[in-house]
Short mmCIF file of C-alpha atoms in Angstrom, two decimals:
data_model
loop_
_atom_site.label_atom_id
_atom_site.label_comp_id
_atom_site.label_asym_id
_atom_site.label_seq_id
_atom_site.Cartn_x
_atom_site.Cartn_y
_atom_site.Cartn_z
CA MET A 23 36.12 -2.05 21.94
CA SER A 24 32.39 -1.54 22.43
CA ARG A 25 30.47 0.21 19.71
CA PRO A 26 29.31 3.81 20.31
CA ARG A 27 25.94 4.13 21.96
CA ARG A 28 23.21 5.67 19.87
CA PRO A 29 21.95 9.07 21.07
CA ALA A 30 19.16 8.66 23.57
CA ASN A 31 15.77 10.23 23.07
CA ARG A 32 14.95 12.91 25.59
CA PRO A 33 13.03 11.65 28.64
CA GLY A 34 9.30 12.04 28.16
CA ARG A 35 9.67 12.85 24.49
CA PRO A 36 8.35 10.41 21.84
CA ALA A 37 11.05 8.49 19.99
CA GLY A 38 12.13 9.97 16.69
CA VAL A 39 11.40 8.04 13.50
CA VAL A 40 12.84 7.97 10.00
CA VAL A 41 10.39 6.38 7.56
CA HIS A 42 12.30 4.87 4.64
CA ASN A 43 10.34 4.58 1.41
CA SER A 44 11.62 4.00 -2.12
CA ASP A 45 8.16 3.64 -3.68
CA GLY A 46 7.38 7.00 -5.25
CA VAL A 47 3.86 5.97 -6.29
CA ASN A 48 2.19 4.59 -3.16
CA PRO A 49 1.04 7.22 -0.59
CA TYR A 50 1.34 4.71 2.29
CA ALA A 51 4.63 6.00 3.72
CA ALA A 52 3.47 9.62 3.73
CA GLU A 53 0.32 8.60 5.58
CA LEU A 54 2.29 6.58 8.12
CA ALA A 55 4.77 9.40 8.73
CA SER A 56 1.85 11.80 9.21
CA LEU A 57 0.25 9.54 11.82
CA LEU A 58 3.48 9.19 13.76
CA CYS A 59 4.06 12.94 14.08
CA ARG A 60 0.66 13.51 15.71
CA ASP A 61 2.04 13.29 19.26
CA GLY A 62 5.02 15.56 18.57
CA ALA A 63 7.57 12.91 17.64
CA PRO A 64 10.30 14.11 15.26
CA VAL A 65 9.58 12.29 12.00
CA THR A 66 11.60 12.28 8.79
CA LEU A 67 10.33 10.72 5.57
CA VAL A 68 13.18 9.64 3.28
CA ASP A 69 11.21 9.27 0.07
CA ALA A 70 11.63 8.54 -3.62
CA ALA A 71 12.56 11.61 -5.64
CA ASN A 72 9.39 11.44 -7.77
CA SER A 73 6.93 11.05 -4.90
CA ASP A 74 4.00 13.48 -4.99
CA SER A 75 2.47 12.15 -1.75
CA ARG A 76 3.09 15.06 0.59
CA PRO A 77 3.02 14.18 4.30
CA ALA A 78 1.60 16.35 7.07
CA ALA A 79 3.32 19.66 7.76
CA GLY A 80 5.14 18.35 10.85
CA VAL A 81 7.08 15.74 8.86
CA ARG A 82 10.54 16.51 7.45
CA TRP A 83 10.18 15.37 3.85
CA ARG A 84 13.37 14.41 2.00
CA ARG A 85 12.90 13.16 -1.57
CA LEU A 86 16.31 11.60 -2.12
CA LEU A 87 15.88 7.98 -3.23
CA PRO A 88 15.81 6.96 -6.92
CA LYS A 89 12.75 7.81 -8.97
CA ASN A 90 10.37 4.98 -9.85
CA PHE A 91 10.20 4.02 -13.53
CA SER A 92 12.56 6.81 -14.56
CA HIS A 93 14.93 6.77 -17.50
CA ALA A 94 17.88 7.91 -15.39
CA SER A 95 21.24 6.28 -16.00
CA PRO A 96 22.36 3.46 -13.68
CA ALA A 97 25.02 5.80 -12.30
CA ALA A 98 22.41 8.43 -11.42
CA GLN A 99 20.27 5.78 -9.72
CA VAL A 100 23.23 4.56 -7.67
CA VAL A 101 24.01 8.11 -6.57
CA ALA A 102 20.38 8.64 -5.51
CA LEU A 103 20.29 5.31 -3.67
CA VAL A 104 23.49 6.12 -1.77
CA ARG A 105 22.18 9.60 -0.94
CA GLY A 106 18.85 8.27 0.36
CA LEU A 107 20.40 5.43 2.36
CA ALA A 108 22.92 7.85 3.86
CA ALA A 109 20.07 10.02 5.12
CA THR A 110 18.31 7.03 6.68
CA VAL A 111 21.51 5.70 8.27
CA ALA A 112 22.37 9.16 9.60
CA GLY A 113 18.94 9.47 11.16
CA SER A 114 19.52 6.20 12.98
CA VAL A 115 23.19 6.53 13.95
CA LEU A 116 23.52 10.26 14.56
CA HIS A 117 20.06 11.12 15.81
CA GLY A 118 18.94 7.88 17.46
CA GLN A 119 15.83 7.55 15.32
CA VAL A 120 13.93 4.31 14.84
CA VAL A 121 14.06 3.26 11.18
CA LEU A 122 10.65 2.23 9.86
CA VAL A 123 10.99 0.55 6.45
CA ALA A 124 7.83 1.13 4.42
CA PHE A 125 9.00 -0.01 0.95
CA THR A 126 12.31 -0.99 -0.65
CA ARG A 127 13.12 -1.72 -4.31
CA PHE A 128 16.80 -2.66 -4.50
CA PRO A 129 18.72 -5.64 -3.06
CA ALA A 130 21.55 -3.33 -1.98
CA GLU A 131 19.00 -1.23 -0.11
CA ASP A 132 17.73 -4.29 1.79
CA LEU A 133 21.28 -5.34 2.66
CA VAL A 134 22.29 -1.90 3.99
CA LEU A 135 19.17 -1.74 6.17
CA ALA A 136 19.81 -5.31 7.35
CA ALA A 137 23.37 -4.34 8.29
CA LEU A 138 21.99 -1.39 10.26
CA ALA A 139 19.74 -3.77 12.17
CA ALA A 140 22.59 -6.25 12.70
CA ALA A 141 24.60 -3.40 14.24
CA GLY A 142 21.95 -3.08 16.93
CA ARG A 143 19.95 -0.16 15.55
CA PRO A 144 16.16 -0.43 15.88
CA VAL A 145 14.78 -1.28 12.43
CA VAL A 146 11.06 -1.99 11.97
CA LEU A 147 10.06 -3.65 8.69
CA VAL A 148 6.55 -3.53 7.21
CA VAL A 149 5.58 -6.61 5.21
CA HIS A 150 2.61 -5.65 3.05
CA ASN A 151 1.63 -8.57 0.85
CA PRO A 152 3.12 -11.94 1.82
CA VAL A 153 2.41 -13.50 -1.59
CA PRO A 154 4.87 -15.23 -3.95
CA ARG A 155 6.93 -12.68 -5.87
CA GLU A 156 6.93 -12.96 -9.62
CA HIS A 157 10.33 -13.05 -11.35
CA GLU A 158 12.32 -12.45 -8.14
CA SER A 159 16.02 -13.12 -8.70
CA ALA A 160 18.12 -15.16 -6.29
CA PRO A 161 20.13 -12.07 -5.12
CA ALA A 162 16.91 -10.11 -4.56
CA ARG A 163 15.40 -12.99 -2.58
CA PHE A 164 18.55 -13.30 -0.46
CA ALA A 165 18.59 -9.57 0.31
CA ARG A 166 14.88 -9.44 1.11
CA ARG A 167 15.10 -12.42 3.46
CA THR A 168 18.22 -11.02 5.13
CA LEU A 169 16.36 -7.83 6.02
CA LEU A 170 13.33 -9.88 7.10
CA THR A 171 15.41 -11.92 9.53
CA ARG A 172 17.55 -9.05 10.85
CA ALA A 173 14.84 -6.46 11.51
CA LEU A 174 14.10 -5.93 15.20
CA VAL A 175 10.36 -6.04 14.57
CA VAL A 176 8.27 -7.07 11.56
CA VAL A 177 4.81 -5.52 11.15
CA ILE A 178 1.90 -7.06 9.26
CA HIS A 179 -1.53 -5.51 8.87
CA ALA A 180 -3.81 -8.43 9.76
CA GLU A 181 -3.55 -11.42 12.06
CA ARG A 182 -4.74 -13.76 9.31
CA LEU A 183 -1.61 -12.89 7.30
CA ARG A 184 0.75 -14.20 9.99
CA GLY A 185 0.67 -17.80 8.75
CA ARG A 186 1.64 -16.69 5.23
CA LEU A 187 4.75 -14.81 6.27
CA ASP A 188 8.08 -16.21 5.10
CA THR A 189 9.16 -18.85 7.64
CA ALA A 190 12.68 -17.37 7.65
CA ARG A 191 11.38 -14.81 10.13
CA ARG A 192 11.98 -15.98 13.71
CA GLY A 193 11.78 -12.72 15.63
CA PRO A 194 8.81 -10.66 16.81
CA VAL A 195 5.92 -10.14 14.39
CA VAL A 196 3.25 -7.65 15.44
CA VAL A 197 -0.05 -6.59 13.90
CA CYS A 198 -0.72 -2.90 13.28
CA PRO A 199 -3.70 -1.64 11.28
CA HIS A 200 -3.13 -0.19 7.85
CA PRO A 201 -3.83 3.53 8.31
CA PRO A 202 -6.64 5.20 6.37
CA TYR A 203 -5.62 7.80 3.82
CA LEU A 204 -6.25 11.26 5.27
CA GLU A 205 -3.56 13.30 3.50
CA VAL A 206 -4.57 12.48 -0.09
CA ALA A 207 -6.64 14.99 -2.01
CA PRO A 208 -7.17 15.48 -5.76
CA SER A 209 -5.29 18.45 -7.18
CA GLY A 210 -7.67 18.90 -10.09
CA ALA A 211 -4.94 18.09 -12.62
CA ALA A 212 -6.78 14.99 -13.85
CA ASP A 213 -10.22 15.07 -15.45
CA VAL A 214 -12.29 11.90 -15.81
CA VAL A 215 -15.75 12.14 -17.34
CA LEU A 216 -18.14 9.25 -16.70
CA ASP A 217 -21.66 8.94 -18.13
CA PRO A 218 -23.92 10.01 -15.23
CA THR A 219 -26.81 7.89 -16.56
CA ARG A 220 -24.90 4.68 -15.80
CA SER A 221 -24.00 2.97 -12.52
CA TRP A 222 -20.22 2.68 -12.40
CA VAL A 223 -18.00 -0.01 -10.95
CA ALA A 224 -14.23 0.42 -10.82
CA PHE A 225 -11.09 -1.67 -10.64
CA ILE A 226 -8.16 0.43 -9.43
CA GLY A 227 -4.51 -0.41 -8.86
CA ALA A 228 -2.08 -2.87 -10.41
CA LEU A 229 -3.55 -5.40 -12.86
CA ARG A 230 -1.67 -8.37 -11.37
CA TRP A 231 -2.55 -12.04 -10.98
CA ASP A 232 -3.09 -11.72 -7.21
CA LYS A 233 -5.44 -8.76 -7.71
CA GLY A 234 -7.83 -10.84 -9.83
CA ALA A 235 -8.00 -8.42 -12.77
CA GLY A 236 -8.34 -11.36 -15.18
CA LEU A 237 -11.60 -12.35 -13.48
CA LEU A 238 -13.42 -9.15 -14.48
CA PRO A 239 -15.04 -10.52 -17.70
CA GLU A 240 -16.39 -13.57 -15.87
CA ILE A 241 -17.63 -11.49 -12.92
CA LEU A 242 -19.51 -9.10 -15.20
CA ALA A 243 -20.99 -12.03 -17.15
CA HIS A 244 -22.81 -13.02 -13.93
CA VAL A 245 -24.44 -9.61 -13.56
CA PRO A 246 -28.09 -9.92 -14.72
CA GLU A 247 -28.41 -8.78 -18.33
CA ALA A 248 -30.88 -6.00 -17.61
CA ARG A 249 -28.49 -4.57 -15.03
CA ARG A 250 -25.48 -4.79 -17.37
CA ARG A 251 -27.14 -2.51 -19.91
CA GLY A 252 -26.97 0.35 -17.42
CA LEU A 253 -23.53 -0.48 -16.04
CA GLY A 254 -20.12 1.07 -16.67
CA LEU A 255 -16.67 -0.27 -15.78
CA VAL A 256 -13.62 1.95 -15.29
CA VAL A 257 -10.24 0.21 -15.01
CA CYS A 258 -7.46 2.47 -13.73
CA GLY A 259 -4.01 1.12 -12.97
CA ARG A 260 -0.70 -0.22 -14.18
CA GLY A 261 -0.90 -3.19 -16.55
CA SER A 262 -3.41 -4.34 -19.13
CA LEU A 263 -6.15 -6.81 -19.91
CA PRO A 264 -5.96 -9.04 -23.01
CA ASP A 265 -7.89 -7.75 -26.03
CA ALA A 266 -10.23 -10.74 -25.73
CA ALA A 267 -11.14 -9.71 -22.18
CA TRP A 268 -11.99 -6.16 -23.24
CA ALA A 269 -14.07 -7.51 -26.14
CA ALA A 270 -16.00 -9.84 -23.81
CA ILE A 271 -16.79 -6.98 -21.45
CA ARG A 272 -17.91 -4.64 -24.23
CA THR A 273 -20.13 -7.21 -25.95
CA SER A 274 -21.86 -7.86 -22.62
CA GLY A 275 -23.40 -4.38 -22.78
CA VAL A 276 -21.13 -2.78 -20.17
CA GLU A 277 -19.63 0.58 -21.12
CA VAL A 278 -15.86 0.66 -20.63
CA CYS A 279 -13.51 3.44 -19.54
CA ASP A 280 -9.94 2.18 -20.00
CA LEU A 281 -7.43 4.18 -17.94
CA THR A 282 -4.70 1.54 -17.84
CA SER A 283 -1.05 2.29 -18.50
CA ALA A 284 2.28 0.50 -18.89
CA GLU A 285 3.57 2.70 -16.07
CA PRO A 286 1.99 3.54 -12.70
CA VAL A 287 -0.93 5.90 -13.17
CA PRO A 288 -0.70 9.28 -11.41
CA GLN A 289 -2.30 9.42 -7.99
CA ASP A 290 -4.48 12.31 -9.17
CA LEU A 291 -6.06 10.05 -11.78
CA LEU A 292 -6.98 7.41 -9.18
CA LEU A 293 -8.44 10.09 -6.93
CA GLU A 294 -10.43 11.59 -9.79
CA VAL A 295 -11.97 8.17 -10.54
CA LEU A 296 -12.89 7.71 -6.88
CA ARG A 297 -14.38 11.20 -6.76
CA HIS A 298 -17.22 9.80 -8.90
CA ARG A 299 -18.00 7.33 -6.05
CA PRO A 300 -18.05 4.11 -8.11
CA LEU A 301 -18.54 0.72 -6.51
CA VAL A 302 -14.91 -0.47 -6.24
CA LEU A 303 -14.29 -4.14 -7.08
CA ALA A 304 -11.48 -6.06 -5.36
CA PRO A 305 -11.55 -9.70 -6.52
CA TYR A 306 -8.17 -10.40 -4.91
CA VAL A 307 -7.19 -14.05 -4.81
CA ALA A 308 -4.03 -13.92 -2.63
CA ALA A 309 -3.18 -12.59 0.80
CA THR A 310 -3.23 -8.81 1.00
CA GLN A 311 -4.50 -5.90 3.06
CA SER A 312 -5.02 -3.79 -0.07
CA GLY A 313 -4.05 -0.16 -0.12
CA SER A 314 -6.48 0.35 -3.03
CA VAL A 315 -9.42 -0.86 -0.93
CA ILE A 316 -8.34 1.36 1.95
CA LEU A 317 -7.98 4.36 -0.36
CA ALA A 318 -11.51 3.78 -1.67
CA LEU A 319 -12.96 3.40 1.84
CA SER A 320 -11.10 6.49 3.08
CA LEU A 321 -12.73 8.55 0.32
CA GLY A 322 -16.24 7.25 1.05
CA CYS A 323 -16.62 4.71 -1.78
CA ARG A 324 -18.41 1.41 -1.31
CA VAL A 325 -16.35 -1.72 -1.99
CA LEU A 326 -17.17 -5.27 -3.08
CA ALA A 327 -14.32 -7.71 -2.38
CA PHE A 328 -13.40 -11.34 -1.90
CA ASP A 329 -12.98 -12.11 1.80
CA GLU A 330 -9.24 -12.63 1.36
CA GLY A 331 -6.26 -11.64 3.48
CA GLY A 332 -6.76 -8.61 5.71
CA ILE A 333 -9.70 -7.12 3.80
CA PRO A 334 -12.37 -8.39 6.27
CA ASP A 335 -10.60 -6.36 8.98
CA VAL A 336 -11.47 -3.07 7.24
CA LEU A 337 -14.61 -3.81 5.17
CA THR A 338 -18.12 -4.46 6.49
CA ALA A 339 -19.75 -7.84 5.83
CA ASP A 340 -22.15 -6.53 3.14
CA GLY A 341 -19.11 -5.89 0.94
CA LEU A 342 -17.59 -9.37 1.28
CA VAL A 343 -17.94 -12.31 -1.12
CA PRO A 344 -16.37 -15.80 -0.71
CA THR A 345 -12.94 -15.82 -2.34
CA GLY A 346 -13.03 -17.11 -5.90
CA ASP A 347 -16.82 -17.08 -6.24
CA VAL A 348 -17.12 -14.91 -9.36
CA GLY A 349 -20.81 -15.75 -9.68
CA ALA A 350 -21.54 -14.41 -6.20
CA MET A 351 -19.63 -11.22 -6.95
CA GLY A 352 -21.50 -10.69 -10.21
CA ARG A 353 -24.85 -11.22 -8.50
CA ALA A 354 -23.84 -8.86 -5.70
CA ILE A 355 -23.14 -6.14 -8.29
CA GLY A 356 -26.60 -6.76 -9.73
CA GLU A 357 -28.13 -6.42 -6.27
CA GLY A 358 -26.32 -3.14 -5.63
CA ARG A 359 -24.38 -4.51 -2.68
CA GLY A 360 -21.25 -2.90 -1.31
CA GLY A 361 -19.54 -2.44 2.03
CA THR A 362 -18.06 0.52 3.84
CA ALA A 363 -15.26 0.94 6.40
CA VAL A 364 -15.68 -1.18 9.53
CA ASP A 365 -14.91 1.86 11.67
CA GLU A 366 -15.43 5.57 11.13
CA VAL A 367 -12.34 6.93 9.40
CA PRO A 368 -11.29 9.41 12.17
CA ARG A 369 -11.58 6.67 14.82
CA TRP A 370 -9.72 4.26 12.55
CA ALA A 371 -6.89 6.79 12.20
CA GLU A 372 -6.68 7.31 15.96
CA HIS A 373 -6.47 3.57 16.59
CA ALA A 374 -3.77 3.19 13.92
CA ALA A 375 -1.77 6.10 15.37
CA ARG A 376 -1.82 4.56 18.87
CA SER A 377 -0.77 1.14 17.56
CA TRP A 378 2.09 2.45 15.45
CA THR A 379 3.34 4.81 18.15
CA ASP A 380 3.44 1.89 20.57
CA VAL A 381 5.51 -0.20 18.13
CA VAL A 382 7.99 2.65 17.62
CA GLN A 383 8.33 3.35 21.35
CA ARG A 384 8.95 -0.33 22.08
CA ALA A 385 11.51 -0.54 19.29
CA ALA A 386 13.30 2.55 20.63
CA ALA A 387 13.42 1.03 24.11
CA SER A 388 14.77 -2.28 22.78
CA GLY A 389 17.26 -0.97 20.25
#
């Protein structure tokens, strides 16, 4: 017996999309859903229950998936996961929508979405940072790779990341630009006060090994001493620096604003930091396209970054430093260097919308 055919999209009407996102902290999925509804396509965002990243008004927003970093019981998390996956599967099976996987967090989630793809439904998977995963269990690795191999299409954000993708992927891999952040706006709930007599640099986002947070003391040590005395550093993100690193920064003459946390910091806090227009530092040492860099550029901040991964695709040359050269980054801070977005943000958004719409339409036609 042949399997039931999925409902067809109406002729001349853009294919419907369900964006699946279990990351309640990152605004990426809301931005992507907002882009895709620009041409009238029916778009549903199945989101984490604690997400405060509201998509555009035309997107159906369903906060069903488990909360990030909550203290809910395992049973409550399972119920939320089943509820969210059911909504995504229903969008695909009952309404013929393309499933666009923005973020997943659970092996069972990956396996259900992989099964959906294996059943012939069009599933598009976004692979953000193809870097080695710390502390990934064998079941999690199996589930992640199963979804990677089963998805109809895999999307990466920069051509230079293609060679770093897991070799288990044999099917189509396409490049679509990371969208700028147009929907984010500070609510005023956070209040960050920075000394206006100092020039401020900022490190925002997760303090992980691949983000180069541990290089900050050495980078600042290469800033000329006279410049350091008028410099301030704000660090805002999940994680921490060793006490010795903080001490080294403070004794160098740089004023410190420590906004780190053991849990993800609220989006409003990040936006409040960026409202002060600091020079954002991104000494990333592993392949990435960096949502933090794109958030900073979208809000008009200058950025100084290692020329790693997909960052050169979005940041002008005056903001790029050879990867790993902490001395060059420190000197660039002293010289007041910093880059801006390669393209004007509205034009960047239009290009991203066209690229993503094309991927969805092709997936709908192939599924």
